[in-house]
């Protein structure tokens, strides 16, 4: 199926093109440029967003669940939960509604047996980060949300697994159960790797643990992006881990030794180490708006990454919900387990809006932190996080003030708001 999407502004995001057009075929972008610069196919399905902004689909490297679904699928016996019977597809539709087209399914520390079983299940849901070969035919229907493929709303897809724990610090484990934490072990990593079918793309590690450097080297050899976090490390230990191949930081400031002017520690390194990238939960609750601004100024538009850290309760409203093996209480943006913050109910589009308001950044710059930057961290920026010939036709349509109006995933589109004129190509 051919697709022609035009918008008042297209953010690639290396460039901002006014009055531009994106052409896609078979789920892959074939051309992007200003209207009139190239000939449009006459047999394409056409979407016009004259007052909106077209940007790459968002990439979230830290998702635990959403819409009542927990990616681990672990149920603790006896615990009551208001979580309804949900499916992975429900979560993936919710993610897409918030502009996310690709995500890393992220574990929570659990007993080894449960983790292995969860990794096996999660691996089944992982699709390749490479471009899909398929091209689906479909006709649009009226009403919102409308989809180019009958009534099926588009979904985000898992492009890998993020192993968050068990190789993290007891002092900074957050709500990860202390009893299930492990010292770095190559044998365990191999077990996890096998269970996950080689789909582990990112692993959060505390650099100060004995054996961390060896573990980091082994993980990097497998192509895993090692992210430092859940850690009480000082600056020297953090730098040793970076030299061993770690190059990213997990939710800067949260579950980390606090920054001090005499002891910058791991959080100081997360903001300043050259060549490294770092992510942040920009909800104003996990990190104060002013400190989000500090982080943005320090890390800049090329190395800062937004994550949701979203859990099953995302999109479910207030109440009791599940996060891996334990329960959390959600009130507004706060998600608590025994009085401690336990994951978030932030969505990535809201994180981008917060960057606009906390940091005073324009949308063009803010979306980069949730598109090109995370794709670069994962080394998939030829396929994801960009609008360029050869990249997946994963696109998000934004209003000028940062609301998601429509999402296209691998060439399939769902319009959530009445913002589009559509029809056959002229
Ligand atoms: Zn997390």
Coordinates of C-alpha atoms and ligand atoms in Angstrom, one line a residue:
X1 CA 0.0 0.0 0.0
X2 CA 1.2 3.5 -0.9
X3 CA 0.7 6.3 1.5
X4 CA 1.1 10.1 1.0
X5 CA 1.1 12.2 4.2
X6 CA 1.4 15.9 4.1
X7 CA 1.8 18.3 7.0
X8 CA 2.3 21.9 7.8
X9 CA 5.7 21.0 9.3
X10 CA 7.7 17.8 9.0
X11 CA 10.4 17.1 11.6
X12 CA 12.8 14.5 10.4
X13 CA 14.1 15.4 13.2
X14 CA 17.5 16.5 11.8
X15 CA 15.6 19.0 9.7
X16 CA 12.3 20.9 10.0
X17 CA 10.6 21.1 6.6
X18 CA 7.6 23.5 6.2
X19 CA 4.7 22.3 4.0
X20 CA 6.2 18.9 3.4
X21 CA 5.2 15.5 2.3
X22 CA 6.2 12.0 3.3
X23 CA 5.6 9.1 0.9
X24 CA 5.6 5.5 2.1
X25 CA 5.3 2.2 0.4
X26 CA 5.1 -1.3 2.0
X27 CA 5.5 0.2 5.5
X28 CA 8.7 2.0 4.6
X29 CA 9.3 5.6 3.8
X30 CA 10.3 6.1 0.2
X31 CA 10.6 9.9 0.0
X32 CA 10.4 13.0 2.2
X33 CA 10.6 16.6 1.1
X34 CA 8.8 19.9 0.5
X35 CA 5.6 19.8 -1.5
X36 CA 6.3 20.1 -5.2
X37 CA 9.9 18.9 -4.9
X38 CA 9.0 15.5 -6.3
X39 CA 6.2 13.7 -8.0
X40 CA 3.6 12.0 -5.8
X41 CA 2.2 8.6 -6.7
X42 CA -1.3 8.9 -8.0
X43 CA -2.5 5.6 -6.5
X44 CA -1.8 6.3 -2.9
X45 CA -4.0 6.7 0.2
X46 CA -3.6 10.3 1.2
X47 CA -3.6 12.1 4.6
X48 CA -3.4 15.9 4.9
X49 CA -2.5 17.6 8.2
X50 CA -2.2 21.2 7.1
X51 CA -2.0 22.6 10.6
X52 CA -0.1 19.8 12.3
X53 CA 3.4 18.6 12.8
X54 CA 4.6 15.2 11.4
X55 CA 7.5 13.6 13.3
X56 CA 8.9 10.1 13.6
X57 CA 7.1 7.6 15.8
X58 CA 8.4 7.7 19.4
X59 CA 10.8 5.0 20.8
X60 CA 10.5 4.2 24.5
X61 CA 13.4 2.1 25.9
X62 CA 11.7 1.6 29.3
X63 CA 8.2 0.2 29.4
X64 CA 6.9 -2.2 32.1
X65 CA 3.3 -2.2 31.0
X66 CA 0.2 -0.2 30.3
X67 CA -3.6 -0.4 29.9
X68 CA -3.7 -3.1 32.7
X69 CA -1.1 -5.2 31.0
X70 CA 2.2 -6.1 32.7
X71 CA 5.0 -7.2 30.3
X72 CA 6.4 -9.7 32.9
X73 CA 3.0 -11.3 33.3
X74 CA 3.8 -12.2 36.9
X75 CA 0.9 -12.6 39.3
X76 CA 1.6 -12.7 43.0
X77 CA -0.7 -15.1 44.9
X78 CA -3.4 -13.6 47.0
X79 CA -2.9 -10.0 46.1
X80 CA -6.1 -8.2 45.1
X81 CA -5.9 -6.0 42.1
X82 CA -8.3 -3.9 40.3
X83 CA -6.3 -4.6 37.1
X84 CA -8.8 -6.0 34.6
X85 CA -8.1 -8.8 32.2
X86 CA -5.9 -7.0 29.6
X87 CA -3.8 -8.0 26.7
X88 CA -0.5 -6.9 25.3
X89 CA -2.4 -5.5 22.3
X90 CA -4.3 -3.2 24.7
X91 CA -1.0 -1.8 26.0
X92 CA 0.4 -1.5 22.5
X93 CA -2.7 0.4 21.3
X94 CA -2.4 2.7 24.3
X95 CA 1.3 3.4 23.5
X96 CA 0.4 4.2 19.9
X97 CA -2.3 6.6 21.1
X98 CA 0.5 8.4 22.9
X99 CA 2.7 8.4 19.8
X100 CA 4.9 5.5 20.6
X101 CA 5.6 3.0 17.8
X102 CA 8.5 1.0 19.2
X103 CA 9.4 0.0 22.7
X104 CA 11.6 -2.2 24.8
X105 CA 9.6 -4.5 27.1
X106 CA 11.3 -3.9 30.4
X107 CA 11.7 -6.4 33.3
X108 CA 11.4 -5.9 37.0
X109 CA 13.7 -7.9 39.3
X110 CA 12.0 -11.2 40.3
X111 CA 13.1 -14.7 41.3
X112 CA 15.3 -16.2 38.6
X113 CA 12.8 -18.9 37.6
X114 CA 10.1 -16.3 37.2
X115 CA 12.4 -14.0 35.2
X116 CA 13.4 -16.8 32.8
X117 CA 9.8 -17.7 32.2
X118 CA 8.9 -14.0 31.7
X119 CA 11.8 -13.5 29.3
X120 CA 10.6 -16.5 27.2
X121 CA 7.1 -15.0 27.0
X122 CA 8.4 -11.5 26.3
X123 CA 10.7 -12.8 23.5
X124 CA 7.7 -14.1 21.6
X125 CA 6.3 -10.6 21.4
X126 CA 9.5 -9.1 20.0
X127 CA 9.5 -8.2 16.4
X128 CA 12.6 -7.3 14.5
X129 CA 13.7 -3.6 14.6
X130 CA 14.3 -3.9 10.9
X131 CA 11.7 -2.8 8.4
X132 CA 8.8 -5.2 7.8
X133 CA 8.3 -6.8 4.4
X134 CA 4.5 -6.7 4.6
X135 CA 2.2 -4.3 2.9
X136 CA -1.5 -4.4 4.1
X137 CA -4.3 -3.2 2.0
X138 CA -7.2 -1.4 3.7
X139 CA -9.9 1.2 3.4
X140 CA -10.6 4.0 5.8
X141 CA -13.8 4.1 7.8
X142 CA -15.5 7.1 9.4
X143 CA -15.5 8.0 13.1
X144 CA -12.7 8.4 15.5
X145 CA -10.3 6.8 16.0
X146 CA -10.3 5.7 12.4
X147 CA -7.7 3.4 10.9
X148 CA -6.5 2.7 7.5
X149 CA -6.8 -1.0 8.2
X150 CA -10.5 -1.6 8.9
X151 CA -11.2 -0.7 12.5
X152 CA -8.0 -2.0 13.9
X153 CA -6.1 0.7 15.8
X154 CA -2.4 0.8 15.2
X155 CA -0.1 -0.7 17.9
X156 CA 3.4 -0.1 19.1
X157 CA 5.7 -3.1 18.8
X158 CA 8.3 -4.5 21.1
X159 CA 11.7 -4.3 19.3
X160 CA 13.6 -5.9 22.2
X161 CA 13.9 -6.4 25.9
X162 CA 15.4 -4.2 28.6
X163 CA 16.7 -6.2 31.6
X164 CA 16.3 -3.9 34.5
X165 CA 17.9 -5.8 37.4
X166 CA 18.8 -8.2 39.0
X167 CA 22.3 -6.8 38.8
X168 CA 21.6 -3.6 40.7
X169 CA 22.4 -2.1 44.0
X170 CA 20.7 -3.1 47.3
X171 CA 21.0 0.5 48.4
X172 CA 19.4 1.9 45.3
X173 CA 17.0 -0.9 44.3
X174 CA 13.9 1.3 44.5
X175 CA 11.0 -1.1 44.6
X176 CA 12.9 -4.0 43.1
X177 CA 12.8 -6.8 45.7
X178 CA 16.1 -7.0 47.6
X179 CA 15.8 -10.7 48.0
X180 CA 15.9 -11.3 44.3
X181 CA 18.9 -9.0 43.5
X182 CA 22.0 -10.8 42.2
X183 CA 25.7 -10.1 42.0
X184 CA 26.9 -9.8 38.4
X185 CA 27.3 -13.3 37.0
X186 CA 28.1 -14.3 33.4
X187 CA 26.4 -17.6 33.9
X188 CA 23.1 -15.9 34.9
X189 CA 23.5 -13.4 32.0
X190 CA 23.8 -16.4 29.6
X191 CA 20.7 -18.0 31.1
X192 CA 18.7 -14.7 30.6
X193 CA 20.1 -14.3 27.1
X194 CA 19.1 -17.7 26.1
X195 CA 15.6 -17.5 27.6
X196 CA 15.2 -14.1 25.8
X197 CA 16.2 -15.6 22.5
X198 CA 18.9 -13.1 22.2
X199 CA 16.4 -10.2 22.3
X200 CA 17.9 -8.4 25.3
X201 CA 18.9 -5.0 23.8
X202 CA 19.5 -3.1 27.0
X203 CA 20.5 -4.0 30.5
X204 CA 20.6 -1.7 33.6
X205 CA 23.6 -2.5 35.8
X206 CA 25.0 -0.9 39.0
X207 CA 28.7 -0.3 38.2
X208 CA 29.9 -0.6 41.8
X209 CA 29.0 -4.3 42.2
X210 CA 31.8 -6.8 42.3
X211 CA 32.3 -8.3 38.8
X212 CA 30.3 -5.5 37.1
X213 CA 33.1 -4.7 34.6
X214 CA 33.4 -8.3 33.4
X215 CA 29.6 -8.5 33.1
X216 CA 29.5 -5.2 31.1
X217 CA 32.2 -6.5 28.7
X218 CA 30.3 -9.7 28.2
X219 CA 27.0 -7.9 27.6
X220 CA 28.5 -5.4 25.2
X221 CA 30.1 -8.3 23.2
X222 CA 26.5 -9.6 22.7
X223 CA 25.4 -6.3 21.4
X224 CA 23.5 -5.3 24.6
X225 CA 23.5 -1.6 25.4
X226 CA 24.7 -1.4 29.0
X227 CA 22.9 1.4 30.9
X228 CA 24.2 2.4 34.4
X229 CA 21.6 2.9 37.1
X230 CA 20.0 1.7 40.3
X231 CA 23.3 2.5 41.7
X232 CA 25.2 4.1 44.6
X233 CA 28.4 4.4 42.5
X234 CA 30.9 7.3 42.9
X235 CA 32.5 8.9 39.9
X236 CA 35.6 6.6 39.6
X237 CA 33.5 3.4 39.6
X238 CA 31.1 5.0 37.1
X239 CA 34.0 5.9 34.8
X240 CA 35.5 2.4 35.0
X241 CA 32.1 1.0 33.8
X242 CA 32.1 3.5 30.9
X243 CA 35.6 2.3 30.0
X244 CA 34.3 -1.3 30.1
X245 CA 31.7 -0.4 27.5
X246 CA 28.7 1.0 29.3
X247 CA 27.4 4.1 27.5
X248 CA 23.9 5.0 28.8
X249 CA 22.3 5.9 32.1
X250 CA 18.9 4.7 33.4
X251 CA 16.4 7.2 34.8
X252 CA 18.9 9.9 35.8
X253 CA 18.5 11.0 39.5
X254 CA 16.0 8.2 40.3
X255 CA 17.5 5.2 42.2
X256 CA 20.9 6.9 42.0
X257 CA 23.4 8.3 44.5
X258 CA 22.4 12.0 44.8
X259 CA 24.5 14.7 43.2
X260 CA 26.7 16.6 45.6
X261 CA 29.0 19.5 44.8
X262 CA 32.0 17.5 46.2
X263 CA 30.7 14.1 45.1
X264 CA 29.2 14.2 41.6
X265 CA 28.8 10.5 41.6
X266 CA 26.9 8.5 39.0
X267 CA 24.2 11.2 38.5
X268 CA 26.9 13.8 37.8
X269 CA 28.5 11.5 35.3
X270 CA 25.1 10.8 33.7
X271 CA 24.8 14.6 32.9
X272 CA 28.4 15.3 31.8
X273 CA 30.4 12.3 30.7
X274 CA 31.3 12.9 27.0
X275 CA 30.0 10.3 24.6
X276 CA 27.4 8.9 27.0
X277 CA 23.7 9.3 26.7
X278 CA 21.2 9.3 29.6
X279 CA 17.5 9.0 30.1
X280 CA 15.1 10.7 32.5
X281 CA 11.5 10.4 33.7
X282 CA 10.4 13.9 32.8
X283 CA 7.1 13.8 34.7
X284 CA 7.8 16.5 37.3
X285 CA 7.2 14.0 40.1
X286 CA 10.1 11.6 39.7
X287 CA 12.3 14.6 39.0
X288 CA 11.4 18.2 39.9
X289 CA 10.7 20.4 36.8
X290 CA 13.8 22.5 37.6
X291 CA 16.0 19.5 37.8
X292 CA 14.6 18.2 34.5
X293 CA 15.7 21.6 33.1
X294 CA 19.2 21.2 34.6
X295 CA 19.5 17.8 33.0
X296 CA 18.4 19.1 29.6
X297 CA 20.9 21.9 29.7
X298 CA 23.7 19.6 30.7
X299 CA 22.9 16.7 28.4
X300 CA 21.6 18.7 25.5
X301 CA 19.5 17.8 22.4
X302 CA 21.9 15.1 21.2
X303 CA 22.4 13.0 24.3
X304 CA 19.2 13.3 26.4
X305 CA 16.6 10.6 26.1
X306 CA 13.0 10.5 27.4
X307 CA 11.5 7.4 28.9
X308 CA 8.1 6.7 30.4
X309 CA 9.0 3.9 32.9
X310 CA 5.3 3.3 32.4
X311 CA 3.7 0.4 34.3
X312 CA 0.5 -1.5 33.8
X313 CA -1.5 1.2 35.6
X314 CA -0.7 3.7 32.8
X315 CA -4.0 4.8 31.2
X316 CA -6.1 3.1 34.0
X317 CA -6.8 6.0 36.3
X318 CA -6.4 6.0 40.1
X319 CA -6.5 2.8 42.1
X320 CA -4.4 -0.4 42.9
X321 CA -2.5 -2.0 40.0
X322 CA 0.2 -4.5 39.5
X323 CA 3.9 -3.9 38.8
X324 CA 5.7 -7.3 38.2
X325 CA 5.4 -9.2 41.5
X326 CA 4.0 -6.4 43.6
X327 CA 1.1 -4.0 43.9
X328 CA 1.1 -0.2 43.5
X329 CA -1.3 2.5 44.4
X330 CA -1.8 5.2 41.8
X331 CA -2.9 8.7 42.7
X332 CA -2.7 11.1 39.8
X333 CA 0.9 11.0 38.5
X334 CA 2.1 9.3 41.7
X335 CA 2.6 5.6 41.7
X336 CA 3.5 4.2 45.1
X337 CA 4.5 0.9 46.7
X338 CA 4.8 1.1 50.5
X339 CA 5.1 4.8 50.2
X340 CA 7.9 4.8 47.6
X341 CA 7.7 5.8 43.9
X342 CA 7.3 2.6 41.9
X343 CA 7.5 3.2 38.2
X344 CA 5.3 5.8 36.6
X345 CA 2.1 6.4 34.7
X346 CA 3.8 8.9 32.5
X347 CA 3.2 8.7 28.7
X348 CA 6.0 9.7 26.3
X349 CA 4.0 12.4 24.6
X350 CA 3.4 14.0 28.0
X351 CA 7.1 13.8 28.7
X352 CA 7.8 15.7 25.5
X353 CA 5.3 18.3 26.4
X354 CA 7.0 18.6 29.8
X355 CA 10.3 19.2 28.1
X356 CA 8.6 22.1 26.2
X357 CA 7.3 23.5 29.5
X358 CA 10.0 22.7 32.0
X359 CA 12.9 23.5 29.6
X360 CA 11.2 26.0 27.3
X361 CA 12.2 23.8 24.3
X362 CA 10.3 23.9 21.0
X363 CA 8.5 20.8 19.9
X364 CA 11.1 20.2 17.2
X365 CA 13.8 19.8 19.8
X366 CA 11.7 18.0 22.4
X367 CA 10.6 15.2 20.0
X368 CA 14.2 14.4 19.2
X369 CA 14.7 13.1 22.8
X370 CA 12.1 10.5 22.2
X371 CA 12.8 9.6 18.5
X372 CA 16.3 9.9 17.0
X373 CA 18.1 9.8 20.4
X374 CA 16.7 6.6 21.7
X375 CA 17.1 5.0 18.2
X376 CA 20.7 6.0 18.2
X377 CA 21.2 4.5 21.7
X378 CA 20.0 1.2 20.3
X379 CA 21.9 1.6 17.0
X380 CA 18.7 1.4 14.8
X381 CA 18.6 5.0 13.6
X382 CA 18.5 3.9 10.0
X383 CA 15.1 2.3 10.6
X384 CA 13.6 4.0 13.6
X385 CA 13.3 7.5 15.1
X386 CA 13.8 9.3 11.8
X387 CA 11.8 10.2 8.7
X388 CA 14.1 9.2 5.9
X389 CA 14.0 7.0 2.8
X390 CA 14.5 3.4 4.0
X391 CA 13.2 4.0 7.5
X392 CA 10.0 2.4 8.8
X393 CA 6.9 4.4 8.1
X394 CA 6.4 5.0 11.9
X395 CA 5.1 8.5 12.3
X396 CA 3.4 10.6 14.9
X397 CA 1.2 13.6 14.1
X398 CA 1.3 16.4 16.7
X399 CA -0.7 19.5 17.2
X400 CA 1.6 22.6 17.6
X401 CA 1.2 22.4 21.4
X402 CA 2.2 18.8 21.6
X403 CA -1.0 16.7 21.5
X404 CA -0.8 13.5 19.5
X405 CA -3.4 13.6 16.7
X406 CA -2.6 10.5 14.8
X407 CA 0.0 7.7 14.7
X408 CA 1.2 5.6 11.8
X409 CA 3.0 2.4 12.5
X410 CA 4.7 0.5 9.7
X411 CA 2.5 2.4 7.2
X412 CA -0.8 1.8 9.0
X413 CA -2.5 4.9 10.4
X414 CA -4.9 5.7 13.1
X415 CA -6.3 9.3 13.5
X416 CA -7.4 10.1 17.0
X417 CA -8.5 13.6 16.4
X418 CA -10.4 15.3 13.6
X419 CA -7.3 16.9 12.2
X420 CA -6.9 15.2 8.8
X421 CA -8.3 15.7 5.4
X422 CA -8.0 12.4 3.7
X423 CA -8.7 10.9 0.3
X424 CA -6.9 9.6 -2.8
X425 CA -3.8 11.4 -4.0
X426 CA -4.5 14.4 -6.3
Ligands
LIG1 ZN1 11.7 0.7 35.4

